[in-house]
Amino acid sequence: MSIELRQVSKRFGDMAAVEDVSLTVGDGELVALLGPSGGGKTTVLRMIAGLEVPTSGDLLVRGERVNDVPVQRRNIGFVFQSYALFKTMSVFDNIAFGLKIRKTPKAEIEARVGELLRLFGLEGLGRRLPHQLSGGQRQRVAIARALAPRPSVLLLDEPFGAVDAKIRQELREWLVRLHRELHVTTLFVTHDQEEAMEVSDRIVIFSRGRLEQVGSPREVYERPRNEFVARFIGVLNVLELTVRQGVARLNELAFPAHGVPEGGTLRVGFRPYAVQVSADPAEHPLRAVIRQVYFLGVQMRLELETPSGLVLRTRISKDEFLRRGLEQGIPVSFQIREYRVLSTGSDGLAPEVSTVHTASHWAEGI
Amino acid sequence: MAGGIPRTARAAGDAKSRRGIEEPAWMRRVLIGLAVAFVGVFLLVPLANVFAQAMAKGWPAYQKSLGHPDTLASVRLTLLVSACCVPLNLVFGVIAAWAVAKFQFRGKALLITLIDLPFSVSPVVSGLIYVVMFGAQGVLGPWLDARDIQIIFAMPGIVLATLFVTFPFVARELIPLMEAQGSDAEQAALTLGASGWQTFRHVTLPSVKWGLLYGVILCNARAMGEFGAVSVVSGHISGVTETLPLRIEKLHQEYQAVGAFSAASLLAILALVTLGLKTWLERRQAIEHARGQNDSPSLP
């Protein structure tokens, strides 16, 4: 176990930034802390680094309680969102800083920095100053600087936030490769669910200072523990239905009541890919018009509008879109292949979110 | 011929497009002329006059009046006072700027206001404060007298009064600079194992050095040129407690025009050097600001 948080809370005045978070991160793991901004994920990262002190709870690194260990002695590499390079120092001196502070022999420093410059593709840039580097290069210097003293843990705050979309993709792949080579326990903060899914072994989802769910990218996508996670990870259509005569209804859509009493409210959610669409009006039981088509490359995103005005988001591969003869503006038939119950009352509780219900046998009854 | 448009036609188009946004040419000339004339009459002519009067009786007389023992003593005292005040204000300014820029605390706004206080208080008043505190009839007067410590009408008083009037310069220069830079780089140094002092020495100081130098130069110019506050506490003892500005005043009172203007020329030269350094530093800072970075590597 590399890092462990036991019921950690952090308050700034009256504001609780982090509340009762318990989490363990194994040796060599690559973990994403994901959530909307202001969710407390950066505060968690800063507490692990020692830049913030928890208000309550225990923080353990390699089994040792470090709440009171000053930041200098935690041996944790921290990469700031702004990179925070020392602008008056060359690339070499930036990377060497942690080693010089530790009074490492000169020859050793040169060897280590040289090795990092090679590993990070920064050869020949050692004498440049930070302002003479590109955004991607600056980030690599920042990570190399954090790794130079061989920290037990590497923490990155929004590592891809400050670079443009194209470089971001390269950096993601590069980070995964780097992690595979160095195998240092790594935590990074992001608000981009796609980034978290793509890069990490495990995702920790935060919302308003609380930990919502921890799991592999697949787990949190396929078995979200509550509506927040389901909505945050990927796109979700959410319907609020009212139970009448034993069936939960919203306009022309109908679902089983799932035990909700007559007149009660049932919330269901389904992913865009769970909607099947056909140009043949007889193929599926429900009717709609393709209101809008968005071209995403390999995939197309469609907005369906039912006769009563409900709008549903769906996704379909481009090949299938063409094969089925779909077009913007044409009438189609559709069905919802699978869905989840998000809540069975107005109180927002979600006892069954993770159970996927197959709707195909039901569709016939509508 | 760029774009194939004849030059004259393009220029005419430019002039036309500017009409209504810019003032007519005659008004521009009048305004610029007025500004230049004002600067000339009120700044350049008097400055030139200082040197003209100093040299009125020739170079030997100029040299002789500067070589007067009391004038030499006043130059020495002035250098000594600023050698005491500038380092102290440097340390104070850095500490105050650090406290204001890096920490959040109660009374921070009040501290900033207090740092500015010497700018708004008349120098004579600030001199009187020290007389009231340390003078023979002052609050601490008897206590100091019993221990044979003299502050007023002696060098300690002059240093204190000068410190008071010069202490905003360094802090005022550094606070906005440090606030703009934030503390990410310092925090990064801490995570890399640096102590607070190492962080300050290798990260903070190099990144504010130009602003610091700028503050020091202004502080020094004021310390050497201060008249009001020093006049109140000094006692005007020729050759002992007379700083250069006080010496100039005394020579002037005694109708020794050459002597007064010779000494004044020293202060005028100081002002010109300060102005030159200030302009160079401002240009330097602007270049670095444009880059968004400071350069010049510093090794831990």
XYZ file of C-alpha atoms in Angstrom:
666
model
C 0.000 0.000 0.000
C 1.580 3.223 -1.099
C -0.896 5.865 0.032
C -3.773 5.600 2.435
C -6.321 8.208 3.495
C -8.420 7.397 6.564
C -11.501 9.559 6.981
C -9.618 12.648 5.916
C -11.422 16.008 6.042
C -10.215 19.482 5.230
C -12.057 22.664 6.109
C -11.154 26.198 5.091
C -13.012 28.286 7.604
C -16.653 27.206 7.327
C -16.185 25.644 3.937
C -15.565 21.909 3.837
C -13.276 21.271 0.876
C -12.859 17.566 1.572
C -15.161 15.511 3.749
C -14.506 12.114 5.249
C -12.503 10.656 2.386
C -11.022 7.174 2.765
C -8.913 5.801 -0.042
C -6.033 3.433 -0.618
C -3.663 3.495 -3.554
C -1.426 0.506 -4.243
C 2.239 0.513 -5.216
C 2.798 1.422 -8.828
C -0.837 2.299 -9.513
C -1.877 5.063 -11.892
C -4.951 6.688 -10.374
C -7.113 9.557 -11.620
C -8.886 11.882 -9.203
C -11.871 12.973 -11.248
C -14.633 15.437 -10.569
C -16.051 18.833 -11.414
C -13.972 21.840 -10.370
C -14.320 22.708 -6.726
C -14.840 19.026 -5.956
C -11.910 18.797 -3.559
C -9.612 16.673 -5.691
C -6.744 19.168 -5.818
C -7.016 19.626 -2.057
C -6.618 15.855 -1.616
C -3.526 15.949 -3.808
C -2.067 18.888 -1.884
C -2.702 17.144 1.434
C -0.829 14.053 0.258
C 2.070 16.295 -0.784
C 2.032 18.133 2.539
C 1.080 21.503 1.072
C -2.149 21.382 3.094
C -2.700 19.827 6.494
C -5.850 17.740 6.997
C -8.298 19.125 9.538
C -9.007 15.586 10.704
C -8.234 12.010 9.721
C -5.005 10.165 9.025
C -2.753 10.298 6.018
C -0.383 7.365 5.516
C 2.415 6.972 3.019
C 3.960 3.487 2.913
C 2.202 2.627 6.158
C 3.603 5.612 8.040
C 1.407 8.426 9.332
C 2.634 11.604 7.686
C 0.115 14.220 8.870
C 2.855 16.057 10.760
C 5.758 15.325 8.430
C 6.766 18.582 6.719
C 6.496 18.797 2.973
C 10.300 18.733 2.501
C 10.642 15.324 4.098
C 7.776 13.507 2.404
C 9.771 12.737 -0.727
C 6.760 13.209 -2.964
C 7.031 14.587 -6.473
C 4.430 17.261 -7.227
C 3.731 18.691 -10.657
C 1.764 21.933 -10.558
C -0.908 22.824 -13.056
C 1.101 25.937 -13.923
C 4.274 23.746 -13.975
C 5.847 26.312 -11.612
C 9.247 26.004 -13.259
C 12.013 28.135 -11.774
C 12.099 30.750 -14.476
C 15.535 32.076 -13.590
C 17.106 28.616 -13.894
C 18.014 26.572 -16.949
C 16.258 23.293 -17.729
C 19.253 21.441 -16.300
C 19.179 23.433 -13.060
C 15.437 23.013 -12.739
C 15.722 19.231 -12.947
C 18.827 19.175 -10.741
C 17.274 21.372 -8.019
C 15.970 18.564 -5.782
C 19.281 16.699 -6.074
C 21.372 19.778 -5.283
C 19.246 20.470 -2.219
C 19.972 16.898 -1.105
C 23.706 17.558 -1.566
C 24.034 14.812 -4.152
C 27.578 14.540 -5.582
C 28.032 16.528 -8.765
C 28.842 13.555 -10.982
C 25.735 11.767 -9.810
C 23.577 14.841 -10.495
C 24.912 15.095 -14.014
C 24.279 11.433 -14.663
C 20.733 11.547 -13.274
C 19.733 14.748 -15.071
C 21.280 13.473 -18.311
C 19.278 10.266 -17.966
C 16.045 12.197 -17.382
C 16.694 14.566 -20.291
C 17.069 11.526 -22.553
C 14.049 9.735 -21.131
C 11.901 12.855 -21.567
C 13.144 13.684 -25.050
C 14.752 16.908 -23.879
C 18.313 16.253 -25.072
C 20.096 19.399 -26.117
C 17.660 21.633 -24.213
C 19.487 21.506 -20.868
C 20.804 25.057 -21.137
C 17.541 26.639 -22.272
C 15.461 28.760 -19.955
C 11.822 27.842 -19.376
C 10.499 30.710 -21.497
C 12.389 29.312 -24.471
C 10.425 26.029 -24.379
C 7.083 24.975 -25.827
C 4.175 24.149 -23.522
C 4.694 20.405 -23.913
C 8.412 20.693 -23.220
C 7.763 22.764 -20.117
C 5.458 20.112 -18.796
C 8.043 17.418 -19.390
C 10.650 19.494 -17.543
C 8.213 19.879 -14.644
C 7.656 16.107 -14.470
C 11.385 15.366 -14.843
C 12.137 17.831 -12.041
C 9.607 16.118 -9.770
C 11.013 12.656 -10.578
C 14.716 13.529 -10.279
C 15.029 12.857 -6.520
C 13.280 9.460 -7.057
C 10.097 10.239 -5.095
C 7.957 7.435 -3.710
C 4.848 8.983 -5.244
C 4.244 11.300 -8.204
C 1.329 13.723 -7.982
C 0.109 15.742 -10.963
C -2.440 18.541 -10.734
C -4.437 18.869 -13.970
C -1.413 17.794 -16.022
C -3.120 18.292 -19.374
C -5.106 21.397 -18.530
C -2.770 23.994 -19.993
C -1.988 22.489 -23.390
C -4.052 22.443 -26.565
C -6.148 19.475 -27.666
C -3.714 17.928 -30.103
C -0.732 17.946 -27.744
C -2.972 16.747 -24.937
C -3.581 13.463 -26.743
C 0.164 12.924 -27.229
C 0.853 13.776 -23.601
C -1.713 11.274 -22.389
C -0.114 8.472 -24.334
C 3.279 9.635 -23.206
C 2.228 9.640 -19.538
C 0.906 6.074 -19.815
C 4.174 4.959 -21.428
C 6.232 6.782 -18.827
C 4.285 5.180 -16.030
C 4.772 1.746 -17.536
C 8.531 2.311 -17.718
C 9.094 3.914 -14.311
C 6.306 2.225 -12.413
C 6.132 4.981 -9.815
C 2.842 5.301 -7.952
C 1.057 8.157 -9.701
C -2.034 10.201 -8.856
C -3.337 12.864 -11.160
C -6.204 15.302 -10.953
C -8.482 15.934 -13.895
C -11.970 17.188 -14.618
C -12.050 15.450 -17.991
C -13.724 12.060 -17.733
C -12.413 10.910 -21.093
C -8.861 11.639 -19.974
C -9.381 9.777 -16.707
C -10.868 6.763 -18.493
C -8.097 6.615 -21.053
C -5.069 7.035 -18.841
C -5.719 5.510 -15.437
C -5.880 2.060 -13.840
C -8.425 3.322 -11.373
C -10.652 6.370 -11.129
C -11.639 8.135 -7.933
C -14.673 10.320 -8.446
C -15.207 13.363 -6.251
C -18.117 15.686 -5.985
C -18.421 18.534 -3.515
C -15.638 17.242 -1.312
C -17.004 13.725 -1.068
C -15.786 10.542 -2.623
C -18.546 9.218 -4.868
C -16.988 6.052 -6.254
C -13.672 4.295 -6.778
C -13.150 1.741 -9.496
C -11.576 0.806 -12.787
C -12.677 2.921 -15.748
C -14.920 0.065 -16.847
C -16.478 -0.368 -13.435
C -17.409 3.271 -13.005
C -18.778 3.419 -16.532
C -20.756 0.214 -16.441
C -21.685 0.086 -12.784
C -21.968 3.664 -11.533
C -22.964 3.746 -7.895
C -25.277 6.717 -8.217
C -26.791 9.148 -10.636
C -23.962 11.672 -10.227
C -21.363 9.144 -11.342
C -23.585 7.837 -14.119
C -24.060 11.336 -15.474
C -20.467 12.439 -14.971
C -18.898 9.426 -16.673
C -20.168 9.531 -20.235
C -23.392 10.948 -21.609
C -26.635 9.860 -20.026
C -30.259 10.397 -21.019
C -32.309 10.851 -17.874
C -36.093 10.491 -17.796
C -38.393 11.232 -14.903
C -41.484 9.053 -15.145
C -44.727 8.896 -13.202
C -46.342 5.579 -12.355
C -49.906 5.234 -13.589
C -51.823 1.948 -13.736
C -48.691 0.012 -12.750
C -46.557 1.453 -15.546
C -44.034 4.302 -15.323
C -44.815 6.754 -18.118
C -43.522 9.919 -19.675
C -45.411 10.933 -22.799
C -45.153 8.003 -25.215
C -42.392 6.243 -23.259
C -43.236 3.559 -20.721
C -41.121 1.513 -18.320
C -41.895 -1.100 -15.628
C -42.819 0.505 -12.295
C -39.915 -1.204 -10.424
C -41.966 -1.261 -7.241
C -42.787 2.440 -7.262
C -46.326 2.914 -5.959
C -49.099 4.456 -8.051
C -48.475 8.192 -8.589
C -44.812 7.896 -7.527
C -41.777 9.052 -9.479
C -39.236 6.818 -11.180
C -36.007 8.135 -12.683
C -34.287 6.083 -15.340
C -31.132 6.711 -17.302
C -29.701 5.195 -20.452
C -26.541 5.664 -22.490
C -26.759 7.030 -26.018
C -25.475 3.736 -27.470
C -28.408 1.879 -25.838
C -30.856 3.445 -28.273
C -31.430 1.535 -31.508
C -32.612 3.558 -34.476
C -34.022 2.436 -37.835
C -35.301 4.195 -40.932
C -37.892 1.427 -41.243
C -40.939 2.695 -39.306
C -42.001 -0.876 -38.528
C -38.696 -2.150 -37.101
C -38.965 -0.638 -33.574
C -42.011 0.227 -31.477
C -41.324 3.954 -30.875
C -41.471 6.864 -33.363
C -39.291 9.957 -33.655
C -37.711 12.390 -36.092
C -33.943 12.882 -36.410
C -33.777 16.491 -35.332
C -30.035 16.996 -35.541
C -26.999 15.040 -36.726
C -23.518 15.756 -35.352
C -20.558 14.320 -37.219
C -17.852 13.129 -34.779
C -15.608 11.224 -37.176
C -16.081 7.473 -36.776
C -19.263 8.101 -34.832
C -22.366 10.171 -35.359
C -24.379 11.749 -32.585
C -28.114 12.022 -33.240
C -30.821 13.935 -31.477
C -34.191 12.236 -31.737
C -37.395 14.118 -31.122
C -40.528 12.141 -30.357
C -43.952 13.377 -31.543
C -44.627 14.722 -28.056
C -41.370 16.711 -28.048
C -39.040 14.552 -25.898
C -35.421 14.839 -27.032
C -33.099 11.827 -26.681
C -29.380 11.654 -27.439
C -28.044 8.652 -29.289
C -24.773 7.552 -30.807
C -24.268 5.366 -33.827
C -21.262 4.435 -35.922
C -20.905 6.244 -39.212
C -21.002 2.948 -41.131
C -24.274 1.963 -39.560
C -25.700 5.442 -40.064
C -25.030 5.160 -43.795
C -26.079 1.493 -44.086
C -29.408 2.171 -42.458
C -30.047 5.140 -44.738
C -30.473 7.631 -41.877
C -30.539 11.353 -42.564
C -31.295 14.545 -40.720
C -35.003 15.309 -40.677
C -36.385 11.881 -41.577
C -38.903 9.940 -39.441
C -37.456 6.873 -37.714
C -38.447 4.128 -35.327
C -36.379 3.404 -32.185
C -36.185 1.425 -28.994
C -34.249 1.683 -25.778
C -32.248 -1.519 -25.488
C -31.139 -1.143 -21.857
C -31.481 1.344 -19.042
C -30.811 1.819 -15.339
C -33.112 2.829 -12.565
C -31.596 5.942 -11.035
C -34.095 6.497 -8.267
C -37.460 5.238 -7.181
C -38.656 8.284 -5.312
C -38.363 12.011 -5.266
C -35.678 11.864 -2.556
C -32.984 11.078 -5.097
C -31.882 7.799 -3.482
C -30.445 5.381 -5.933
C -30.589 1.845 -4.678
C -30.451 0.144 -8.028
C -28.372 2.318 -10.269
C -25.884 -0.353 -11.107
C -28.445 -2.905 -12.315
C -28.955 -2.769 -16.034
C -32.467 -3.648 -17.149
C -33.015 -5.043 -20.590
C -35.941 -3.357 -22.186
C -36.373 -5.459 -25.307
C -38.952 -7.850 -23.830
C -40.828 -4.882 -22.566
C -40.917 -2.765 -25.645
C -43.569 -4.958 -27.197
C -46.027 -4.072 -24.487
C -45.881 -0.350 -25.125
C 4.265 48.175 -54.099
C 2.467 46.173 -51.460
C -1.002 45.135 -52.462
C -0.741 47.196 -55.630
C -2.154 50.281 -53.907
C -0.259 53.497 -54.641
C 1.450 54.786 -51.530
C -0.173 58.212 -51.593
C -3.642 56.782 -51.931
C -3.045 54.493 -48.958
C -1.702 57.311 -46.793
C -4.724 59.440 -47.656
C -6.993 56.546 -46.710
C -5.180 56.177 -43.376
C -5.546 59.857 -42.574
C -9.200 59.726 -43.440
C -9.836 56.663 -41.284
C -8.175 58.346 -38.295
C -10.243 61.481 -38.532
C -12.578 61.701 -35.587
C -10.382 59.435 -33.441
C -7.295 61.596 -33.301
C -6.913 65.313 -32.623
C -6.074 67.604 -35.536
C -2.357 68.140 -36.184
C -2.226 71.727 -34.874
C -3.705 70.706 -31.553
C -1.239 67.857 -31.201
C 1.615 70.277 -31.816
C 0.284 72.781 -29.273
C -0.167 70.138 -26.557
C 3.256 68.570 -27.113
C 4.814 72.046 -27.233
C 3.207 73.021 -23.947
C 4.417 69.865 -22.219
C 7.973 70.336 -23.488
C 7.989 74.023 -22.544
C 6.763 73.250 -19.049
C 9.429 70.596 -18.486
C 12.049 72.954 -19.895
C 11.164 75.957 -17.764
C 10.545 74.172 -14.512
C 13.079 71.320 -14.705
C 15.821 71.722 -17.274
C 16.595 75.412 -16.837
C 16.945 75.199 -13.039
C 19.054 72.059 -13.367
C 21.360 73.742 -15.848
C 21.420 76.771 -13.574
C 22.704 74.667 -10.679
C 25.771 73.705 -12.670
C 26.161 77.227 -14.121
C 26.115 78.824 -10.675
C 28.493 76.228 -9.280
C 30.969 77.007 -12.037
C 30.333 80.774 -11.942
C 33.770 81.479 -10.513
C 35.509 78.742 -12.454
C 36.621 75.163 -11.860
C 39.190 75.979 -9.090
C 36.534 77.760 -7.006
C 34.184 74.794 -7.540
C 36.881 72.364 -6.389
C 37.788 74.536 -3.433
C 34.221 74.867 -2.182
C 33.693 71.113 -2.453
C 36.931 70.588 -0.555
C 35.738 72.600 2.448
C 36.050 70.349 5.529
C 32.411 70.883 6.574
C 31.157 70.081 3.084
C 33.307 66.945 2.992
C 32.003 65.996 6.442
C 28.426 66.445 5.221
C 29.085 64.187 2.205
C 30.569 61.565 4.520
C 27.603 61.760 6.885
C 25.121 61.546 4.012
C 26.834 58.437 2.625
C 26.970 56.900 6.091
C 23.269 57.548 6.749
C 22.187 56.039 3.470
C 24.568 53.109 4.041
C 22.648 52.452 7.271
C 19.152 53.098 5.938
C 19.224 51.327 2.577
C 20.233 47.876 3.905
C 17.759 48.137 6.789
C 14.956 49.130 4.431
C 15.997 46.397 2.029
C 15.552 43.792 4.743
C 12.354 45.360 6.027
C 10.939 45.757 2.509
C 11.589 42.141 1.575
C 10.085 40.848 4.825
C 7.010 43.064 4.529
C 6.484 42.215 0.862
C 6.862 38.517 1.594
C 4.353 38.712 4.448
C 1.821 40.641 2.400
C 2.189 38.680 -0.836
C 2.435 35.134 0.495
C 0.231 35.020 3.590
C -3.389 35.725 4.325
C -3.847 37.283 7.733
C -6.052 39.605 9.677
C -5.001 43.237 9.426
C -3.206 42.786 6.103
C -4.946 45.809 4.554
C -3.990 47.849 7.619
C -0.347 46.782 7.271
C -0.285 47.889 3.630
C -1.781 51.241 4.620
C 0.804 51.667 7.357
C 3.644 50.897 4.965
C 2.354 53.786 2.839
C 2.083 56.142 5.802
C 5.446 57.925 5.295
C 4.272 58.934 1.803
C 1.349 60.851 3.261
C 2.931 62.298 6.405
C 4.847 65.557 6.089
C 8.579 64.885 6.638
C 8.709 67.642 9.250
C 6.048 65.845 11.256
C 7.941 62.565 11.043
C 11.054 64.341 12.324
C 9.103 65.888 15.192
C 7.783 62.449 16.205
C 11.361 61.426 17.004
C 12.068 64.626 18.893
C 8.968 64.026 20.995
C 10.056 60.427 21.584
C 13.780 60.781 22.188
C 14.435 64.495 22.782
C 15.591 65.873 26.159
C 11.989 66.790 27.018
C 10.678 63.694 25.193
C 9.008 60.559 26.506
C 12.231 58.550 26.662
C 14.498 61.612 27.098
C 15.358 61.290 30.822
C 15.883 57.535 30.538
C 18.285 57.990 27.605
C 19.983 60.916 29.282
C 20.669 58.866 32.417
C 22.459 56.305 30.243
C 24.300 58.961 28.233
C 22.701 57.870 24.974
C 22.143 60.694 22.519
C 19.691 60.195 19.685
C 18.338 63.620 18.851
C 20.899 66.097 17.457
C 23.122 63.117 16.694
C 23.530 60.540 14.008
C 21.071 57.927 15.403
C 18.265 60.495 15.119
C 19.187 61.315 11.542
C 19.212 57.607 10.656
C 15.834 57.039 12.349
C 14.207 59.996 10.586
C 15.633 58.911 7.227
C 14.499 55.319 7.811
C 10.987 56.530 8.455
C 10.666 58.555 5.271
C 12.288 55.911 3.043
C 10.761 52.715 4.249
C 7.898 52.332 1.726
C 10.185 52.287 -1.323
C 11.396 48.688 -1.380
C 8.207 47.138 0.018
C 5.982 49.099 -2.376
C 8.043 47.933 -5.332
C 8.074 44.265 -4.322
C 4.499 43.703 -3.126
C 2.779 43.862 -6.553
C 5.621 41.897 -8.134
C 5.450 39.077 -5.605
C 1.664 39.024 -5.641
C 1.665 38.671 -9.431
C 4.136 35.807 -9.314
C 2.126 33.781 -6.825
C 3.694 31.052 -4.737
C 3.647 27.993 -7.012
C 7.390 28.108 -7.661
C 8.111 28.401 -3.930
C 5.811 25.485 -3.181
C 7.479 23.453 -5.901
C 10.845 24.126 -4.250
C 9.433 22.952 -0.919
C 8.175 19.682 -2.424
C 11.675 19.176 -3.830
C 13.074 19.312 -0.324
C 14.225 22.924 -0.050
C 13.999 24.681 3.311
C 12.283 28.052 3.624
C 15.599 29.890 3.438
C 16.841 27.862 0.453
C 13.559 28.552 -1.313
C 13.880 32.268 -0.673
C 17.540 32.354 -1.666
C 17.295 30.307 -4.884
C 13.739 30.855 -6.091
C 12.148 34.022 -4.710
C 15.095 36.399 -4.671
C 16.320 35.750 -8.244
C 12.820 36.277 -9.594
C 12.362 39.704 -7.976
C 15.927 40.992 -8.195
C 15.255 43.723 -10.775
C 12.298 45.096 -8.864
C 14.345 44.950 -5.701
C 17.203 46.885 -7.283
C 14.724 49.469 -8.552
C 13.323 49.939 -5.047
C 16.820 50.206 -3.591
C 17.820 52.933 -6.048
C 14.743 55.023 -5.290
C 15.232 54.433 -1.573
C 18.861 55.533 -1.817
C 18.009 58.702 -3.750
C 15.470 59.697 -1.134
C 17.768 58.796 1.767
C 20.527 61.045 0.406
C 18.212 63.887 -0.526
C 15.922 64.010 2.534
C 15.740 67.467 4.076
C 12.645 68.072 6.219
C 12.683 65.162 8.636
C 16.473 65.283 9.019
C 16.429 69.043 9.560
C 14.195 68.681 12.615
C 16.324 66.062 14.374
C 19.827 67.036 13.265
C 20.622 70.227 15.187
C 22.629 71.559 12.223
C 26.038 71.231 13.840
C 28.467 71.975 11.015
C 30.872 69.141 10.348
C 29.037 66.835 12.791
C 25.304 66.464 12.177
C 24.934 68.254 8.891
C 23.939 66.140 5.899
C 24.506 67.353 2.369
C 21.017 68.895 1.903
C 21.354 70.707 5.245
C 24.812 71.938 4.271
C 23.426 73.344 1.020
C 20.709 75.172 2.932
C 23.217 76.653 5.387
C 25.648 77.807 2.657
C 22.749 79.389 0.842
C 21.627 81.221 3.978
C 25.160 82.551 4.332
C 25.107 83.906 0.754
C 27.873 81.543 -0.348
C 26.384 80.942 -3.792
C 29.276 78.969 -5.247
C 29.576 76.791 -2.176
C 25.832 76.106 -2.062
C 25.542 75.339 -5.761
C 28.672 73.211 -5.796
C 27.219 71.032 -3.075
C 23.851 71.105 -4.855
C 25.535 69.896 -8.040
C 26.506 66.716 -6.190
C 22.866 66.017 -5.379
C 21.886 66.905 -8.942
C 24.424 64.386 -10.268
C 23.001 61.811 -7.880
C 19.543 62.555 -9.277
C 20.722 62.156 -12.865
C 22.464 58.859 -12.101
C 19.348 57.631 -10.317
C 17.203 58.634 -13.268
C 19.516 56.831 -15.682
C 19.557 53.639 -13.603
C 15.805 53.826 -13.117
C 15.197 54.102 -16.858
C 17.575 51.214 -17.567
C 15.888 49.033 -14.940
C 12.414 49.888 -16.195
C 13.406 48.896 -19.713
C 14.981 45.728 -18.370
C 11.818 44.850 -16.437
C 9.628 45.588 -19.442
C 11.684 43.199 -21.564
C 11.413 40.477 -18.982
C 7.751 41.151 -18.467
C 7.181 40.833 -22.224
C 8.855 37.464 -22.102
C 6.788 36.607 -19.090
C 9.960 35.386 -17.461
C 13.141 36.532 -15.816
C 16.421 35.149 -17.018
C 19.909 34.856 -15.619
C 20.338 31.407 -14.120
C 21.178 31.040 -10.468
C 22.671 27.868 -9.138
C 21.762 26.509 -5.750
